[in-house]
Amino acid sequence: MSLEPESGLPGDVLPGVLSESLHAELVAFRRDLHMHPELGNQEFRTTAAIKERLEKAGLRPRVLATGTGLVCDIGVKEGERPVVPVLALRADIDALPIPDTKTDCPYRSTVPDRAHACGHDMHTTVVLGTGLVLADLHEKGLLPRPVRLIFQPAEEVLPGGALAAIADGVLSGVGRILAVHCDPRVDAGRVGLRHGPITSACDRLEVALDGPGGHTARPHLTTDLVTAAARVAVDVPALIARRVDTRVGLALTWGRIESGHAPNVVPQHAELSGTVRCLDLEAWRQAPDIVHAAIDEVATMHRAKSEINYVRGVPPVVNDKGSADLLRRAMAARRGRDSVESTEQSLGGEDFSWYLEHVPGAMARLGVRRPGERTVRDLHQGDFDADEHAITVGVEMFTAAVCLDRIPDVEA
């Protein structure tokens, strides 16, 4: 059956369909990565595996200056600048410091307390597979434009490995950048898309409170740090919520609070740590000052001295309309218009946002749920896994996007 995507090109004339043999190879590659997860800036084995496969395809990848991660151009002669803007495809390659809790899984992690529980092994395999298909198209003279593959380390390490990659020149000559992120709420075979923000800003907050301690029989002679910490934990999020427009979604959530060692001793030190998340870019830029002021007010009220370490994370990923529409047209060309669904803005953070500070682009949510499966294997959980059919979906969406992006001024 010939599809008629909104570009006006019949779907069956778009090159770049994934063969069964390459799909099988990519599944094996993904499972190998899944069994050998590596944390941010430690992805040496992962980098070597990607490099070896790209070189086998006749490509010339370059390892990033940080020592892990790679960048690889297709359709650009070595030492020459591309004559048209490059379309970049980005994948993150690092894993998480959590145990793999899957049972009866032949490719579960072999590394203690390390797991690909966010799907970066899937992202990497999709971009690798796309590169292999595009390299073949280039050999046949069918590649319509130059493409750059970016395999980025340390996405999970604030403020994200994207900043180092950008400093290493990966965006030089790039006119548009695309990415996917696994979504266990979306069935494999489908993707979720939206214009505008698709993730949120995410920062890390650490607060230390200090004051003279003493005996619990004489709290009036002390700074009651347990109470002070409790009031900071409760009152500061409420204050923040009332100092910005509620529509920007500025939220502080604590993940740790510690103070004291004995029931009859008022401690001299307390600590809290958590995350600050925000839906709006401008509000995110104001967030540090707002949070600092609220913490100082509450701590001073309870006679505690506060020391605040506000660690900047990532801004929201804001999808460019033209780039999001390109991905939608690509999916329509491959799998029909019903293969794309609207998605909400999440409160998760993603350092892909740093690339979009420089060039337009978009991220799609790649469905990885097995159709009919009721249990959602959520991200950042030790039992996370993905339907590997999504590898073919991601590769064919990206190859279609490369083909369709050569057509100027197509209205979506």
Short mmCIF file of C-alpha atoms in Angstrom, two decimals:
data_model
loop_
_atom_site.label_atom_id
_atom_site.label_comp_id
_atom_site.label_asym_id
_atom_site.label_seq_id
_atom_site.Cartn_x
_atom_site.Cartn_y
_atom_site.Cartn_z
CA MET A 1 0.00 0.00 0.00
CA SER A 2 1.31 3.45 -0.87
CA LEU A 3 0.94 6.08 1.83
CA GLU A 4 0.34 9.70 0.94
CA PRO A 5 2.11 11.76 3.61
CA GLU A 6 1.43 15.43 3.98
CA SER A 7 4.57 16.23 2.00
CA GLY A 8 2.85 14.97 -1.11
CA LEU A 9 5.45 12.22 -1.69
CA PRO A 10 4.25 8.61 -1.74
CA GLY A 11 5.64 6.72 1.25
CA ASP A 12 6.91 3.80 -0.79
CA VAL A 13 9.37 6.00 -2.75
CA LEU A 14 11.18 7.20 0.36
CA PRO A 15 14.43 5.25 0.71
CA GLY A 16 15.81 4.13 4.05
CA VAL A 17 13.62 1.19 5.11
CA LEU A 18 15.37 -1.07 7.61
CA SER A 19 16.15 -4.60 6.44
CA GLU A 20 15.39 -7.60 8.65
CA SER A 21 19.07 -8.49 8.85
CA LEU A 22 20.09 -5.01 9.99
CA HIS A 23 17.23 -4.93 12.50
CA ALA A 24 18.51 -8.20 13.97
CA GLU A 25 22.04 -6.78 14.16
CA LEU A 26 20.80 -3.63 15.88
CA VAL A 27 18.80 -5.63 18.42
CA ALA A 28 21.97 -7.56 19.26
CA PHE A 29 23.92 -4.30 19.51
CA ARG A 30 21.34 -2.79 21.84
CA ARG A 31 21.33 -5.85 24.07
CA ASP A 32 25.09 -5.74 24.31
CA LEU A 33 24.92 -2.11 25.47
CA HIS A 34 22.14 -3.05 27.89
CA MET A 35 24.35 -5.72 29.45
CA HIS A 36 27.31 -3.34 29.81
CA PRO A 37 25.95 0.02 31.06
CA GLU A 38 28.40 2.82 31.79
CA LEU A 39 27.88 6.04 33.74
CA GLY A 40 28.34 9.54 32.38
CA ASN A 41 31.86 10.37 31.17
CA GLN A 42 32.85 6.72 31.71
CA GLU A 43 31.33 5.34 28.48
CA PHE A 44 34.59 4.02 27.04
CA ARG A 45 33.34 0.58 26.02
CA THR A 46 30.16 2.06 24.58
CA THR A 47 32.14 4.63 22.60
CA ALA A 48 34.49 1.96 21.25
CA ALA A 49 31.58 -0.24 20.14
CA ILE A 50 29.87 2.60 18.26
CA LYS A 51 33.15 3.70 16.67
CA GLU A 52 33.99 0.20 15.48
CA ARG A 53 30.60 -0.28 13.79
CA LEU A 54 30.65 3.13 12.08
CA GLU A 55 34.17 2.53 10.77
CA LYS A 56 33.09 -0.87 9.48
CA ALA A 57 30.50 1.01 7.40
CA GLY A 58 33.25 3.18 5.90
CA LEU A 59 32.54 6.24 8.06
CA ARG A 60 35.06 8.33 9.99
CA PRO A 61 33.77 9.06 13.49
CA ARG A 62 35.68 11.36 15.82
CA VAL A 63 35.79 10.75 19.56
CA LEU A 64 34.88 13.88 21.50
CA ALA A 65 37.51 15.81 23.44
CA THR A 66 36.07 14.54 26.73
CA GLY A 67 37.27 11.04 25.80
CA THR A 68 33.83 9.48 25.41
CA GLY A 69 31.09 10.07 22.85
CA LEU A 70 31.51 10.59 19.12
CA VAL A 71 30.53 12.79 16.22
CA CYS A 72 30.32 11.45 12.67
CA ASP A 73 29.40 13.15 9.39
CA ILE A 74 27.79 11.42 6.42
CA GLY A 75 27.85 13.05 3.01
CA VAL A 76 30.62 15.51 3.90
CA LYS A 77 34.14 15.03 2.58
CA GLU A 78 36.81 15.02 5.24
CA GLY A 79 38.24 18.50 5.73
CA GLU A 80 35.48 20.21 3.76
CA ARG A 81 32.60 22.32 4.99
CA PRO A 82 29.11 21.20 3.93
CA VAL A 83 27.55 23.30 1.17
CA VAL A 84 24.13 23.14 2.85
CA PRO A 85 23.26 23.10 6.56
CA VAL A 86 23.73 19.72 8.21
CA LEU A 87 20.82 17.83 9.74
CA ALA A 88 22.06 16.46 13.08
CA LEU A 89 20.73 13.41 14.90
CA ARG A 90 21.62 13.15 18.57
CA ALA A 91 21.70 10.19 20.95
CA ASP A 92 22.76 10.04 24.59
CA ILE A 93 24.87 7.03 25.58
CA ASP A 94 25.18 6.94 29.39
CA ALA A 95 23.41 4.74 31.94
CA LEU A 96 22.10 5.21 35.48
CA PRO A 97 23.59 4.30 38.89
CA ILE A 98 20.76 1.93 39.84
CA PRO A 99 20.53 -1.89 39.90
CA ASP A 100 18.86 -3.81 37.08
CA THR A 101 15.96 -5.64 38.75
CA LYS A 102 14.56 -7.43 35.70
CA THR A 103 14.12 -11.20 36.11
CA ASP A 104 14.30 -13.89 33.43
CA CYS A 105 15.93 -11.40 31.03
CA PRO A 106 18.92 -12.81 29.12
CA TYR A 107 20.37 -9.36 28.49
CA ARG A 108 19.98 -7.79 31.93
CA SER A 109 22.86 -5.68 33.20
CA THR A 110 26.04 -7.54 34.14
CA VAL A 111 27.37 -4.52 36.06
CA PRO A 112 26.30 -4.20 39.71
CA ASP A 113 24.22 -1.09 40.48
CA ARG A 114 24.31 0.06 36.84
CA ALA A 115 21.43 -0.08 34.37
CA HIS A 116 20.19 1.38 31.12
CA ALA A 117 16.95 2.29 32.84
CA CYS A 118 16.27 5.44 30.81
CA GLY A 119 16.49 3.92 27.34
CA HIS A 120 19.74 5.54 26.24
CA ASP A 121 20.80 2.18 24.77
CA MET A 122 17.72 2.42 22.54
CA HIS A 123 18.48 6.03 21.55
CA THR A 124 22.06 5.07 20.70
CA THR A 125 20.98 2.09 18.63
CA VAL A 126 18.41 4.12 16.71
CA VAL A 127 20.94 6.79 15.71
CA LEU A 128 23.58 4.16 14.92
CA GLY A 129 21.11 2.27 12.74
CA THR A 130 20.08 5.48 11.01
CA GLY A 131 23.72 6.24 10.29
CA LEU A 132 24.29 2.80 8.76
CA VAL A 133 21.24 3.15 6.52
CA LEU A 134 22.22 6.67 5.47
CA ALA A 135 25.79 5.60 4.75
CA ASP A 136 24.40 3.00 2.35
CA LEU A 137 22.17 5.63 0.71
CA HIS A 138 25.18 7.91 0.33
CA GLU A 139 27.12 5.16 -1.40
CA LYS A 140 24.22 4.80 -3.85
CA GLY A 141 23.97 8.55 -4.45
CA LEU A 142 20.58 8.75 -2.72
CA LEU A 143 21.47 10.87 0.33
CA PRO A 144 19.76 14.25 -0.23
CA ARG A 145 21.70 16.25 2.35
CA PRO A 146 24.63 15.92 4.76
CA VAL A 147 23.85 14.38 8.14
CA ARG A 148 25.75 14.45 11.42
CA LEU A 149 25.47 11.76 14.08
CA ILE A 150 26.10 12.94 17.64
CA PHE A 151 26.60 10.29 20.31
CA GLN A 152 26.69 12.37 23.46
CA PRO A 153 27.99 11.27 26.86
CA ALA A 154 26.82 12.26 30.34
CA GLU A 155 23.22 13.31 29.75
CA GLU A 156 22.42 12.25 33.31
CA VAL A 157 25.18 14.42 34.83
CA LEU A 158 24.03 17.99 35.51
CA PRO A 159 24.27 20.33 33.67
CA GLY A 160 24.58 17.68 30.97
CA GLY A 161 27.21 16.46 28.55
CA ALA A 162 25.59 18.47 25.77
CA LEU A 163 27.48 21.57 26.88
CA ALA A 164 30.88 19.91 26.43
CA ALA A 165 29.79 18.47 23.07
CA ILE A 166 28.70 21.91 21.87
CA ALA A 167 32.01 23.38 23.04
CA ASP A 168 33.71 20.66 20.97
CA GLY A 169 32.04 22.01 17.83
CA VAL A 170 29.36 19.39 17.16
CA LEU A 171 26.91 22.10 16.04
CA SER A 172 29.25 23.71 13.52
CA GLY A 173 27.35 23.87 10.23
CA VAL A 174 24.20 22.34 11.72
CA GLY A 175 20.89 23.81 10.60
CA ARG A 176 18.55 21.48 12.49
CA ILE A 177 18.87 18.81 15.18
CA LEU A 178 16.53 15.93 16.01
CA ALA A 179 16.34 13.38 18.82
CA VAL A 180 14.11 10.75 20.38
CA HIS A 181 13.45 9.75 23.96
CA CYS A 182 11.86 6.47 25.00
CA ASP A 183 8.33 6.75 26.36
CA PRO A 184 6.97 3.65 28.14
CA ARG A 185 3.44 5.11 28.05
CA VAL A 186 3.33 5.02 24.23
CA ASP A 187 2.99 1.80 22.25
CA ALA A 188 5.88 0.71 20.05
CA GLY A 189 5.08 1.70 16.47
CA ARG A 190 3.95 5.17 17.53
CA VAL A 191 5.59 8.43 18.63
CA GLY A 192 4.41 11.38 20.71
CA LEU A 193 5.00 14.94 19.51
CA ARG A 194 4.15 18.50 20.43
CA HIS A 195 5.15 22.03 19.45
CA GLY A 196 6.84 24.14 22.09
CA PRO A 197 8.07 22.83 25.47
CA ILE A 198 8.09 19.03 25.74
CA THR A 199 10.22 18.73 28.91
CA SER A 200 10.87 21.03 31.84
CA ALA A 201 13.81 22.75 33.41
CA CYS A 202 15.48 20.83 36.20
CA ASP A 203 17.97 22.13 38.78
CA ARG A 204 19.44 20.57 41.93
CA LEU A 205 19.22 22.24 45.33
CA GLU A 206 21.26 21.54 48.46
CA VAL A 207 20.61 23.41 51.72
CA ALA A 208 22.66 23.32 54.93
CA LEU A 209 21.25 24.81 58.15
CA ASP A 210 23.41 25.53 61.18
CA GLY A 211 22.96 26.90 64.69
CA PRO A 212 23.82 26.27 68.34
CA GLY A 213 22.49 22.93 69.57
CA GLY A 214 21.90 21.69 73.06
CA HIS A 215 19.67 19.59 75.31
CA THR A 216 16.04 19.06 74.32
CA ALA A 217 15.14 20.06 77.90
CA ARG A 218 16.28 23.61 77.07
CA PRO A 219 15.23 24.25 73.43
CA HIS A 220 14.88 27.98 74.13
CA LEU A 221 18.67 28.16 74.44
CA THR A 222 19.23 26.54 71.05
CA THR A 223 18.41 26.96 67.41
CA ASP A 224 15.89 24.16 67.01
CA LEU A 225 17.31 22.90 63.73
CA VAL A 226 14.94 19.95 63.38
CA THR A 227 11.98 22.31 63.46
CA ALA A 228 13.82 24.79 61.23
CA ALA A 229 14.53 22.06 58.66
CA ALA A 230 10.93 20.89 58.83
CA ARG A 231 9.65 24.42 58.23
CA VAL A 232 12.05 24.90 55.29
CA ALA A 233 10.84 21.60 53.84
CA VAL A 234 7.17 22.58 54.15
CA ASP A 235 7.09 26.37 53.83
CA VAL A 236 9.62 27.05 51.07
CA PRO A 237 7.79 25.10 48.32
CA ALA A 238 4.56 26.88 49.32
CA LEU A 239 6.23 30.31 49.24
CA ILE A 240 7.76 29.64 45.82
CA ALA A 241 4.40 28.59 44.42
CA ARG A 242 2.93 31.96 45.44
CA ARG A 243 5.73 34.12 44.03
CA VAL A 244 5.38 33.17 40.38
CA ASP A 245 2.51 32.74 37.97
CA THR A 246 1.11 29.29 38.72
CA ARG A 247 1.05 28.52 34.99
CA VAL A 248 4.87 28.38 34.84
CA GLY A 249 4.84 25.32 37.09
CA LEU A 250 7.80 26.24 39.30
CA ALA A 251 8.01 23.43 41.86
CA LEU A 252 10.50 22.44 44.55
CA THR A 253 10.42 18.81 45.68
CA TRP A 254 12.67 17.47 48.42
CA GLY A 255 14.33 14.09 48.13
CA ARG A 256 16.45 14.07 51.31
CA ILE A 257 16.37 15.61 54.79
CA GLU A 258 18.80 14.73 57.57
CA SER A 259 19.41 16.07 61.06
CA GLY A 260 20.37 14.77 64.48
CA HIS A 261 21.57 11.51 66.02
CA ALA A 262 19.93 11.27 69.47
CA PRO A 263 16.36 11.87 70.68
CA ASN A 264 17.40 14.17 73.53
CA VAL A 265 19.92 16.34 71.66
CA VAL A 266 19.07 19.39 69.57
CA PRO A 267 21.51 19.07 66.63
CA GLN A 268 23.79 21.80 65.31
CA HIS A 269 23.43 20.89 61.65
CA ALA A 270 20.70 19.88 59.21
CA GLU A 271 20.68 19.19 55.47
CA LEU A 272 18.03 19.11 52.77
CA SER A 273 18.36 18.37 49.07
CA GLY A 274 15.91 18.20 46.22
CA THR A 275 15.10 19.38 42.72
CA VAL A 276 13.60 22.54 41.29
CA ARG A 277 11.53 22.00 38.15
CA CYS A 278 9.91 24.57 35.92
CA LEU A 279 7.74 24.50 32.80
CA ASP A 280 8.67 27.98 31.59
CA LEU A 281 12.05 29.16 30.29
CA GLU A 282 11.85 32.73 31.61
CA ALA A 283 10.66 31.60 35.04
CA TRP A 284 13.53 29.11 35.14
CA ARG A 285 15.98 31.97 34.68
CA GLN A 286 14.46 33.73 37.71
CA ALA A 287 14.21 30.60 39.86
CA PRO A 288 17.55 30.80 41.74
CA ASP A 289 16.82 34.25 43.17
CA ILE A 290 13.27 33.25 44.14
CA VAL A 291 14.39 30.06 45.85
CA HIS A 292 17.30 31.75 47.67
CA ALA A 293 15.03 34.47 49.06
CA ALA A 294 12.38 32.01 50.29
CA ILE A 295 14.92 29.78 52.06
CA ASP A 296 16.65 32.73 53.74
CA GLU A 297 13.32 34.08 55.00
CA VAL A 298 12.21 30.81 56.59
CA ALA A 299 15.64 29.99 58.03
CA THR A 300 16.00 33.49 59.55
CA MET A 301 12.56 33.19 61.15
CA HIS A 302 13.84 30.14 63.03
CA ARG A 303 17.25 31.63 63.86
CA ALA A 304 19.10 29.23 61.58
CA LYS A 305 22.01 30.13 59.37
CA SER A 306 21.47 28.85 55.83
CA GLU A 307 24.02 27.90 53.20
CA ILE A 308 22.53 27.25 49.76
CA ASN A 309 24.09 25.38 46.86
CA TYR A 310 21.86 25.92 43.84
CA VAL A 311 23.16 23.77 40.97
CA ARG A 312 21.99 24.87 37.55
CA GLY A 313 20.69 21.95 35.50
CA VAL A 314 18.97 22.20 32.13
CA PRO A 315 16.36 24.49 30.57
CA PRO A 316 13.19 23.05 29.01
CA VAL A 317 13.38 21.29 25.65
CA VAL A 318 11.35 23.59 23.38
CA ASN A 319 10.41 21.93 20.10
CA ASP A 320 10.65 24.13 17.03
CA LYS A 321 7.37 23.89 15.07
CA GLY A 322 9.06 23.22 11.74
CA SER A 323 11.22 20.45 13.20
CA ALA A 324 8.34 18.81 15.06
CA ASP A 325 6.26 18.91 11.88
CA LEU A 326 9.14 17.34 9.97
CA LEU A 327 9.13 14.38 12.37
CA ARG A 328 5.35 14.13 12.10
CA ARG A 329 5.53 14.06 8.30
CA ALA A 330 8.28 11.44 8.49
CA MET A 331 6.15 9.17 10.68
CA ALA A 332 3.12 9.73 8.45
CA ALA A 333 5.20 8.71 5.44
CA ARG A 334 6.33 5.50 7.10
CA ARG A 335 3.36 4.41 9.19
CA GLY A 336 0.41 6.67 8.49
CA ARG A 337 -0.91 9.76 10.22
CA ASP A 338 -2.40 7.78 13.09
CA SER A 339 1.10 6.72 14.19
CA VAL A 340 1.64 10.15 15.78
CA GLU A 341 -0.11 11.19 18.97
CA SER A 342 -0.08 14.41 20.94
CA THR A 343 1.98 14.34 24.11
CA GLU A 344 2.07 16.49 27.21
CA GLN A 345 4.93 18.52 28.59
CA SER A 346 6.67 16.42 31.21
CA LEU A 347 8.43 17.63 34.35
CA GLY A 348 11.52 15.60 33.45
CA GLY A 349 14.70 17.35 32.41
CA GLU A 350 16.79 16.64 29.27
CA ASP A 351 20.05 18.28 28.23
CA PHE A 352 19.00 18.14 24.56
CA SER A 353 17.64 21.58 25.46
CA TRP A 354 21.14 23.07 25.31
CA TYR A 355 21.40 22.30 21.58
CA LEU A 356 18.11 24.11 21.00
CA GLU A 357 19.60 27.26 22.51
CA HIS A 358 21.72 27.39 19.32
CA VAL A 359 19.79 25.72 16.47
CA PRO A 360 16.15 24.76 15.85
CA GLY A 361 15.19 21.17 16.48
CA ALA A 362 12.75 18.78 18.08
CA MET A 363 12.55 15.69 20.25
CA ALA A 364 9.96 12.96 19.72
CA ARG A 365 8.76 10.53 22.36
CA LEU A 366 9.52 7.09 20.93
CA GLY A 367 6.91 4.54 21.96
CA VAL A 368 8.52 1.49 23.60
CA ARG A 369 5.56 -0.15 25.36
CA ARG A 370 4.64 -3.58 24.08
CA PRO A 371 1.15 -3.20 22.57
CA GLY A 372 -1.39 -4.68 24.96
CA GLU A 373 0.94 -4.56 27.96
CA ARG A 374 -0.86 -3.12 30.97
CA THR A 375 2.13 -2.64 33.24
CA VAL A 376 4.07 0.56 32.58
CA ARG A 377 7.80 -0.04 33.09
CA ASP A 378 8.62 3.54 33.98
CA LEU A 379 11.86 5.38 33.31
CA HIS A 380 14.57 5.40 35.98
CA GLN A 381 13.23 2.15 37.45
CA GLY A 382 15.32 -1.01 37.62
CA ASP A 383 12.81 -3.12 35.70
CA PHE A 384 12.62 -0.76 32.69
CA ASP A 385 12.78 -2.44 29.30
CA ALA A 386 11.66 -1.59 25.76
CA ASP A 387 9.92 -3.27 22.85
CA GLU A 388 12.76 -3.55 20.36
CA HIS A 389 10.42 -3.03 17.42
CA ALA A 390 10.84 0.65 18.35
CA ILE A 391 14.38 0.49 16.92
CA THR A 392 13.00 0.02 13.41
CA VAL A 393 10.41 2.74 14.00
CA GLY A 394 13.04 5.24 15.13
CA VAL A 395 15.46 4.46 12.31
CA GLU A 396 12.81 4.71 9.61
CA MET A 397 11.40 7.93 11.06
CA PHE A 398 14.85 9.54 11.05
CA THR A 399 15.71 8.37 7.54
CA ALA A 400 12.38 9.68 6.28
CA ALA A 401 13.05 13.00 8.02
CA VAL A 402 16.39 13.26 6.24
CA CYS A 403 14.69 12.67 2.89
CA LEU A 404 11.78 15.04 3.53
CA ASP A 405 13.88 17.86 4.97
CA ARG A 406 15.28 18.64 1.52
CA ILE A 407 11.82 19.91 0.47
CA PRO A 408 11.54 23.63 1.29
CA ASP A 409 8.46 25.45 2.52
CA VAL A 410 6.19 22.45 2.94
CA GLU A 411 3.19 23.34 5.06
CA ALA A 412 2.38 20.70 7.66
#
